Coordinates of C-alpha atoms in Angstrom, one line a residue:
M618 CA -19.1 -11.6 -14.3
T619 CA -19.8 -8.9 -16.8
A620 CA -20.8 -11.5 -19.5
L621 CA -23.5 -13.0 -17.3
L622 CA -27.2 -12.4 -18.0
P623 CA -30.1 -12.4 -15.7
E624 CA -32.0 -15.7 -15.3
G625 CA -34.3 -16.1 -18.2
F626 CA -32.4 -14.0 -20.7
R627 CA -30.0 -15.1 -23.4
D628 CA -28.1 -13.8 -26.4
T629 CA -29.1 -15.3 -29.8
L630 CA -25.9 -15.5 -31.9
P631 CA -25.2 -16.2 -35.6
P632 CA -26.3 -18.1 -37.5
F633 CA -29.3 -18.7 -35.2
A634 CA -30.3 -15.0 -35.1
D635 CA -30.2 -14.8 -38.9
A636 CA -32.3 -17.9 -39.3
A637 CA -34.8 -16.7 -36.8
A638 CA -35.2 -13.3 -38.6
A639 CA -35.7 -15.1 -41.9
M640 CA -38.3 -17.4 -40.4
E641 CA -40.1 -14.5 -38.9
A642 CA -40.1 -12.6 -42.2
R643 CA -41.7 -15.6 -44.0
A644 CA -44.4 -16.0 -41.5
L645 CA -45.3 -12.4 -41.7
A646 CA -45.2 -12.5 -45.5
A647 CA -47.7 -15.3 -45.3
A648 CA -50.0 -13.2 -43.1
A649 CA -49.6 -10.2 -45.4
S650 CA -50.8 -12.3 -48.3
H651 CA -54.2 -12.6 -46.5
G652 CA -54.4 -8.9 -45.9
Y653 CA -52.9 -8.6 -42.5
E654 CA -50.9 -5.4 -42.2
R655 CA -48.1 -4.8 -39.7
A656 CA -48.6 -2.9 -36.5
D657 CA -45.6 -2.1 -34.2
P658 CA -46.5 -0.9 -30.8
P659 CA -43.9 0.3 -28.2
L660 CA -42.2 -2.0 -25.8
A661 CA -43.6 -0.3 -22.7
E662 CA -46.8 1.9 -22.1
F663 CA -49.0 3.1 -19.3
A664 CA -49.9 0.1 -17.2
D665 CA -53.6 1.1 -16.7
G666 CA -54.1 1.4 -20.4
L667 CA -52.5 -1.8 -21.2
G668 CA -54.4 -3.6 -18.6
S669 CA -57.8 -2.4 -19.6
R670 CA -58.2 -3.5 -23.3
L671 CA -58.6 -7.3 -22.9
K672 CA -61.8 -8.3 -21.0
D673 CA -59.8 -10.5 -18.7
G674 CA -57.0 -8.1 -18.4
G675 CA -53.6 -7.8 -20.1
L676 CA -51.1 -7.4 -17.4
R677 CA -50.6 -11.0 -16.2
N678 CA -46.9 -11.5 -15.5
A679 CA -46.0 -8.0 -16.4
V680 CA -42.8 -6.1 -15.3
R681 CA -43.9 -2.7 -14.0
F682 CA -41.9 0.3 -13.1
V683 CA -42.4 4.0 -12.5
D684 CA -41.7 6.3 -15.4
P685 CA -39.3 9.1 -14.3
V686 CA -40.9 11.5 -16.7
S687 CA -44.6 11.1 -16.1
Q688 CA -44.3 9.6 -12.6
R689 CA -46.9 7.1 -13.7
T690 CA -46.6 3.3 -13.7
L691 CA -45.5 1.8 -16.9
A692 CA -45.6 -1.9 -18.0
I693 CA -43.3 -3.7 -20.4
R694 CA -45.6 -5.7 -22.5
P695 CA -45.9 -9.4 -21.5
D696 CA -48.0 -10.1 -24.5
L697 CA -48.5 -8.1 -27.8
T698 CA -52.2 -9.0 -28.0
A699 CA -53.3 -6.5 -25.4
Q700 CA -51.4 -3.7 -27.4
I701 CA -53.0 -4.6 -30.6
A702 CA -56.3 -4.5 -28.8
R703 CA -55.5 -1.0 -27.5
I704 CA -54.7 0.2 -31.1
A705 CA -57.9 -1.3 -32.6
A706 CA -60.0 0.3 -29.7
T707 CA -58.4 3.8 -30.0
R708 CA -56.1 4.7 -33.0
M709 CA -58.1 2.5 -35.3
A710 CA -61.5 2.7 -33.8
H711 CA -62.9 4.6 -36.8
H712 CA -61.6 1.9 -39.3
P713 CA -64.1 -0.3 -41.1
R714 CA -64.4 -3.7 -39.5
P715 CA -63.0 -6.3 -39.5
V716 CA -59.4 -4.9 -39.0
R717 CA -56.6 -7.3 -39.9
L718 CA -53.3 -6.7 -38.1
S719 CA -50.1 -8.6 -37.8
Y720 CA -47.1 -8.1 -35.5
A721 CA -43.8 -9.3 -34.2
G722 CA -41.6 -8.2 -31.4
P723 CA -40.0 -9.1 -28.1
V724 CA -42.1 -9.5 -24.9
L725 CA -41.0 -9.5 -21.4
K726 CA -42.4 -11.6 -18.6
L727 CA -41.9 -11.2 -14.8
R728 CA -41.3 -14.9 -14.4
G729 CA -40.8 -17.9 -16.7
D730 CA -42.4 -21.3 -16.0
A731 CA -41.2 -24.9 -15.8
L732 CA -41.8 -25.6 -19.5
N733 CA -40.4 -22.3 -20.7
P734 CA -38.0 -20.6 -18.2
A735 CA -37.2 -17.8 -20.7
R736 CA -38.5 -14.4 -19.6
E737 CA -37.8 -12.6 -22.8
V738 CA -39.3 -14.2 -26.0
R739 CA -40.2 -13.1 -29.4
Q740 CA -43.9 -13.2 -30.3
I741 CA -45.3 -13.3 -33.9
G742 CA -49.1 -13.1 -34.6
C743 CA -52.2 -11.9 -36.2
E744 CA -55.5 -10.4 -34.9
L745 CA -58.8 -10.1 -36.8
I746 CA -60.9 -7.4 -34.9
G747 CA -64.5 -6.6 -35.2
L748 CA -66.2 -9.9 -36.2
D749 CA -67.3 -12.9 -34.3
S750 CA -68.1 -15.6 -36.7
V751 CA -67.1 -19.1 -37.8
A752 CA -65.8 -17.5 -41.0
A753 CA -63.4 -15.2 -39.0
A754 CA -62.2 -18.1 -36.9
R755 CA -61.7 -20.3 -39.9
E756 CA -59.6 -17.5 -41.6
V757 CA -57.4 -17.0 -38.6
V758 CA -56.7 -20.8 -38.2
T759 CA -56.0 -21.0 -41.9
V760 CA -53.5 -18.0 -41.7
A761 CA -51.8 -19.6 -38.6
V762 CA -51.2 -22.8 -40.6
D763 CA -49.9 -20.9 -43.6
A764 CA -47.6 -18.9 -41.4
L765 CA -46.2 -22.2 -39.8
E766 CA -45.7 -23.7 -43.2
A767 CA -44.0 -20.6 -44.5
A768 CA -41.7 -20.7 -41.5
G769 CA -40.6 -24.2 -42.6
A770 CA -42.5 -26.2 -39.9
T771 CA -43.7 -29.7 -40.7
G772 CA -45.9 -32.1 -38.9
I773 CA -48.4 -29.4 -37.9
S774 CA -51.1 -30.4 -35.4
I775 CA -53.9 -28.3 -33.8
D776 CA -55.6 -29.0 -30.4
F777 CA -59.0 -27.2 -30.2
T778 CA -60.8 -26.3 -27.0
L779 CA -64.1 -24.6 -26.0
P780 CA -63.0 -22.3 -23.0
D781 CA -66.6 -21.1 -22.2
L782 CA -68.1 -24.7 -22.3
V783 CA -68.9 -24.8 -18.6
D784 CA -70.4 -21.3 -18.6
A785 CA -72.5 -22.2 -21.6
M786 CA -73.8 -25.4 -20.0
A787 CA -74.3 -24.1 -16.5
A788 CA -77.8 -22.9 -17.1
T789 CA -78.8 -26.4 -18.2
L790 CA -76.6 -28.5 -15.8
P791 CA -76.4 -26.3 -12.7
V792 CA -73.3 -26.5 -10.6
D793 CA -72.6 -24.9 -7.2
D794 CA -69.0 -24.0 -7.8
V795 CA -68.3 -23.2 -11.4
D796 CA -64.6 -22.2 -10.9
A797 CA -63.8 -25.5 -9.0
L798 CA -65.5 -27.5 -11.8
R799 CA -63.4 -25.7 -14.5
E800 CA -60.2 -26.5 -12.6
R801 CA -61.1 -30.3 -12.2
L802 CA -62.2 -30.6 -15.8
D803 CA -59.0 -28.9 -16.9
A804 CA -57.0 -31.3 -14.7
K805 CA -59.1 -34.3 -16.0
D806 CA -59.8 -35.1 -12.4
A807 CA -62.6 -37.6 -12.8
G808 CA -63.1 -38.1 -9.1
G809 CA -63.2 -34.4 -8.4
V810 CA -65.7 -33.9 -11.2
A811 CA -67.9 -36.7 -9.9
A812 CA -68.0 -35.1 -6.5
L813 CA -69.0 -31.8 -7.8
A814 CA -71.1 -32.4 -10.8
P815 CA -71.3 -35.9 -12.1
A816 CA -73.3 -34.8 -15.1
Y817 CA -70.2 -33.3 -16.6
L818 CA -68.1 -36.5 -16.4
P819 CA -68.6 -37.3 -20.1
L820 CA -66.6 -34.3 -21.0
I821 CA -63.4 -35.8 -19.8
A822 CA -63.9 -38.7 -22.3
A823 CA -64.7 -36.1 -25.1
A824 CA -61.0 -35.6 -25.7
G825 CA -58.7 -37.0 -28.4
P826 CA -58.5 -37.4 -32.2
F827 CA -60.9 -34.9 -33.5
P828 CA -63.7 -36.9 -35.3
D829 CA -64.3 -39.2 -32.4
A830 CA -64.0 -36.5 -29.8
L831 CA -66.4 -34.3 -31.5
E832 CA -68.9 -37.2 -31.7
R833 CA -68.6 -37.8 -27.9
L834 CA -69.1 -34.1 -27.3
R835 CA -72.2 -34.0 -29.6
A836 CA -73.5 -37.0 -27.6
F837 CA -73.0 -35.1 -24.3
D838 CA -74.8 -32.1 -25.6
T839 CA -78.4 -33.6 -25.6
G840 CA -80.0 -30.2 -25.1
G841 CA -78.3 -28.6 -28.1
I842 CA -76.6 -25.9 -26.0
L843 CA -73.2 -26.4 -27.8
A844 CA -74.7 -27.1 -31.2
S845 CA -73.4 -23.9 -32.8
R846 CA -69.9 -24.5 -31.3
I847 CA -69.8 -28.0 -32.5
E848 CA -71.0 -27.0 -36.0
G849 CA -68.4 -24.2 -36.1
L850 CA -65.7 -26.5 -35.1
G851 CA -66.7 -28.9 -37.9
E852 CA -66.6 -26.1 -40.5
I853 CA -63.1 -24.9 -39.5
V854 CA -61.7 -28.5 -39.6
A855 CA -63.3 -29.2 -42.9
S856 CA -61.6 -26.1 -44.3
L857 CA -58.1 -27.5 -43.4
G858 CA -58.5 -30.7 -45.3
N859 CA -55.6 -33.0 -44.7
R860 CA -53.0 -30.3 -44.0
V861 CA -52.7 -30.8 -40.3
Q862 CA -53.5 -33.4 -37.6
L863 CA -56.3 -32.4 -35.4
T864 CA -57.3 -33.1 -31.7
L865 CA -60.1 -31.9 -29.4
D866 CA -59.9 -31.2 -25.7
P867 CA -63.0 -29.3 -25.0
T868 CA -62.3 -28.6 -21.3
E869 CA -58.7 -27.4 -21.6
R870 CA -58.5 -23.9 -20.1
H871 CA -55.0 -23.3 -18.9
G872 CA -53.7 -20.4 -20.9
F873 CA -57.1 -19.8 -22.4
E874 CA -58.6 -17.7 -19.6
Y875 CA -59.5 -14.7 -21.7
Q876 CA -60.7 -16.6 -24.8
T877 CA -64.5 -16.9 -25.4
W878 CA -66.0 -19.8 -27.4
L879 CA -62.9 -21.1 -29.3
G880 CA -59.3 -21.7 -28.4
F881 CA -56.5 -23.7 -30.1
S882 CA -52.9 -24.7 -29.5
L883 CA -50.4 -25.2 -32.3
F884 CA -47.7 -28.0 -32.4
V885 CA -45.1 -29.0 -35.0
H886 CA -42.7 -31.8 -35.5
G887 CA -39.5 -31.3 -33.6
A888 CA -40.7 -28.9 -31.1
A889 CA -40.8 -30.1 -27.4
R890 CA -43.8 -27.9 -26.6
E891 CA -46.6 -25.9 -28.2
V892 CA -45.4 -23.3 -30.7
G893 CA -48.4 -21.1 -30.5
R894 CA -52.0 -20.4 -29.4
G895 CA -55.0 -18.6 -30.5
G896 CA -58.8 -18.2 -30.3
T897 CA -61.7 -15.8 -29.8
Y898 CA -61.8 -13.1 -27.3
S899 CA -63.2 -9.7 -26.4
I900 CA -61.7 -6.2 -26.6
M901 CA -62.9 -3.5 -24.3
R902 CA -63.6 -0.2 -26.2
E903 CA -64.1 3.3 -24.9
G904 CA -67.2 3.6 -22.8
G905 CA -67.0 -0.1 -21.6
T906 CA -68.4 -1.7 -24.8
E907 CA -67.0 -4.9 -26.0
E908 CA -65.8 -5.8 -29.5
A909 CA -65.2 -9.4 -30.7
A910 CA -61.7 -10.5 -32.0
T911 CA -59.9 -13.7 -33.1
G912 CA -56.2 -14.1 -33.3
F913 CA -53.1 -16.3 -32.8
S914 CA -49.6 -15.9 -31.5
L915 CA -46.5 -17.9 -32.5
Y916 CA -43.5 -18.3 -30.0
A917 CA -40.4 -17.9 -32.2
D918 CA -38.1 -19.6 -29.7
A919 CA -40.1 -22.8 -29.7
L920 CA -40.6 -22.7 -33.5
A921 CA -36.9 -22.2 -34.1
G922 CA -36.1 -25.7 -33.1
N923 CA -32.7 -27.1 -32.0
G924 CA -31.0 -27.8 -35.2
A925 CA -28.1 -25.6 -36.4
P926 CA -29.2 -23.5 -39.4
E927 CA -27.4 -24.2 -42.7
R928 CA -24.7 -21.7 -43.8
R929 CA -24.0 -21.1 -47.4
R930 CA -21.2 -18.5 -47.7
L931 CA -18.9 -17.7 -50.6
F932 CA -15.3 -16.6 -49.8
L933 CA -13.8 -14.0 -52.1
P934 CA -10.1 -14.1 -52.0
C935 CA -8.2 -10.9 -51.4
G936 CA -8.1 -8.8 -54.5
T937 CA -11.3 -10.0 -56.0
P938 CA -12.7 -7.2 -58.2
A939 CA -15.7 -5.5 -56.5
A940 CA -17.8 -6.1 -59.6
T941 CA -17.3 -9.8 -59.2
G942 CA -18.7 -9.7 -55.8
V943 CA -21.6 -7.6 -57.0
A944 CA -22.5 -10.2 -59.6
M945 CA -22.2 -13.2 -57.2
R946 CA -24.5 -11.5 -54.7
A947 CA -27.0 -10.8 -57.6
A948 CA -26.9 -14.5 -58.3
G949 CA -28.0 -15.2 -54.7
W950 CA -24.7 -15.8 -52.9
V951 CA -23.7 -14.4 -49.5
T952 CA -20.3 -13.2 -50.1
V953 CA -17.4 -12.7 -47.5
A954 CA -14.4 -10.7 -48.9
A955 CA -11.0 -11.3 -47.6
L956 CA -9.7 -8.0 -46.3
E957 CA -6.0 -9.2 -46.1
P958 CA -4.1 -11.9 -47.9
R959 CA -3.7 -14.3 -45.0
D960 CA -7.5 -14.5 -44.4
T961 CA -9.0 -18.0 -45.2
P962 CA -12.5 -19.3 -46.0
E963 CA -12.3 -21.5 -42.9
A964 CA -11.7 -18.6 -40.6
Q965 CA -14.8 -16.8 -42.1
L966 CA -17.0 -19.9 -41.8
C967 CA -17.5 -20.2 -45.6
T968 CA -18.8 -23.2 -47.4
H969 CA -17.6 -22.2 -50.9
I970 CA -14.7 -20.3 -52.4
L971 CA -14.5 -18.3 -55.6
D972 CA -12.0 -20.0 -57.9
G973 CA -11.6 -19.2 -61.6
G974 CA -14.7 -17.1 -61.5
A975 CA -16.8 -20.0 -60.2
A976 CA -18.0 -21.0 -56.7
K977 CA -16.5 -24.2 -55.6
P978 CA -17.4 -26.1 -52.3
L979 CA -14.7 -26.3 -49.9
G980 CA -12.9 -29.7 -50.0
G981 CA -14.6 -30.4 -53.3

């Protein structure tokens, strides 16, 4: 029984842990090449501070406990974004805007869900803080694609949404119950939308491959309320060229509750579910003022895939000179030295063996 772990937790063993670490390093290196510097907040902090930095809160699904030292309630982060928001609003409040930060680390959720029962996952991401513009959103989407490509992902697709669409349209197309309308649009419940606000029915059809969906959304927006959002989406998509597949679902809100005018989901070939999300949002600064931000997060467990990583290990027979090992490692090999004569390359999961000063594949 001592080997059992709680529900939603697991060990990651070699070679998968090595492959995941390498993937994370490549993704962060891609972000760093765009000027995103690494921040590393603590695993837990005061719950009231963590929950106050995102306009729509930051403590959803958080594990909380009483700190035996301070006797105050702490929260283990369920999402790193709220911590980056705190850093930007306090420790880096004086820093010229925009601030570009990247991060990676474990997060802990109180409960998993049906699509992802894991409660501890590793989150990788970037946040651009202090600027609300199409240029900022375009950069963040570009960095997300670069990070995915650096991580080895193929078949990348992005599904865009407009989380505040109903709020933006409500003044022109009034509705009695905005929350209920959002839920029905999110669920693509045509009957429910027709009963609440039939004028919004065309939005359900404004979803699908990007060019056609955008034209349907433009046709719906007869008053030009969404014109700036539609133009912004067009600019972002134009900047991506043919690198990714693109879709639009303007009424999708599940998981985008704290986003403002833009949200997006990231998908890659071979992953059973989305591998990341991003969008625009607001940070609460000291004194209650708001600051715009845009960012994305990647979910390392979804991105890692199910295939076994490739090993390439060179077995050094017992008695191999240390200088030879140094030379082979300098040449790019991972070496595993036999520490006793009876050791074998098979036992050490090696793919090659040093023979006559050269690396030879096993069985070759």
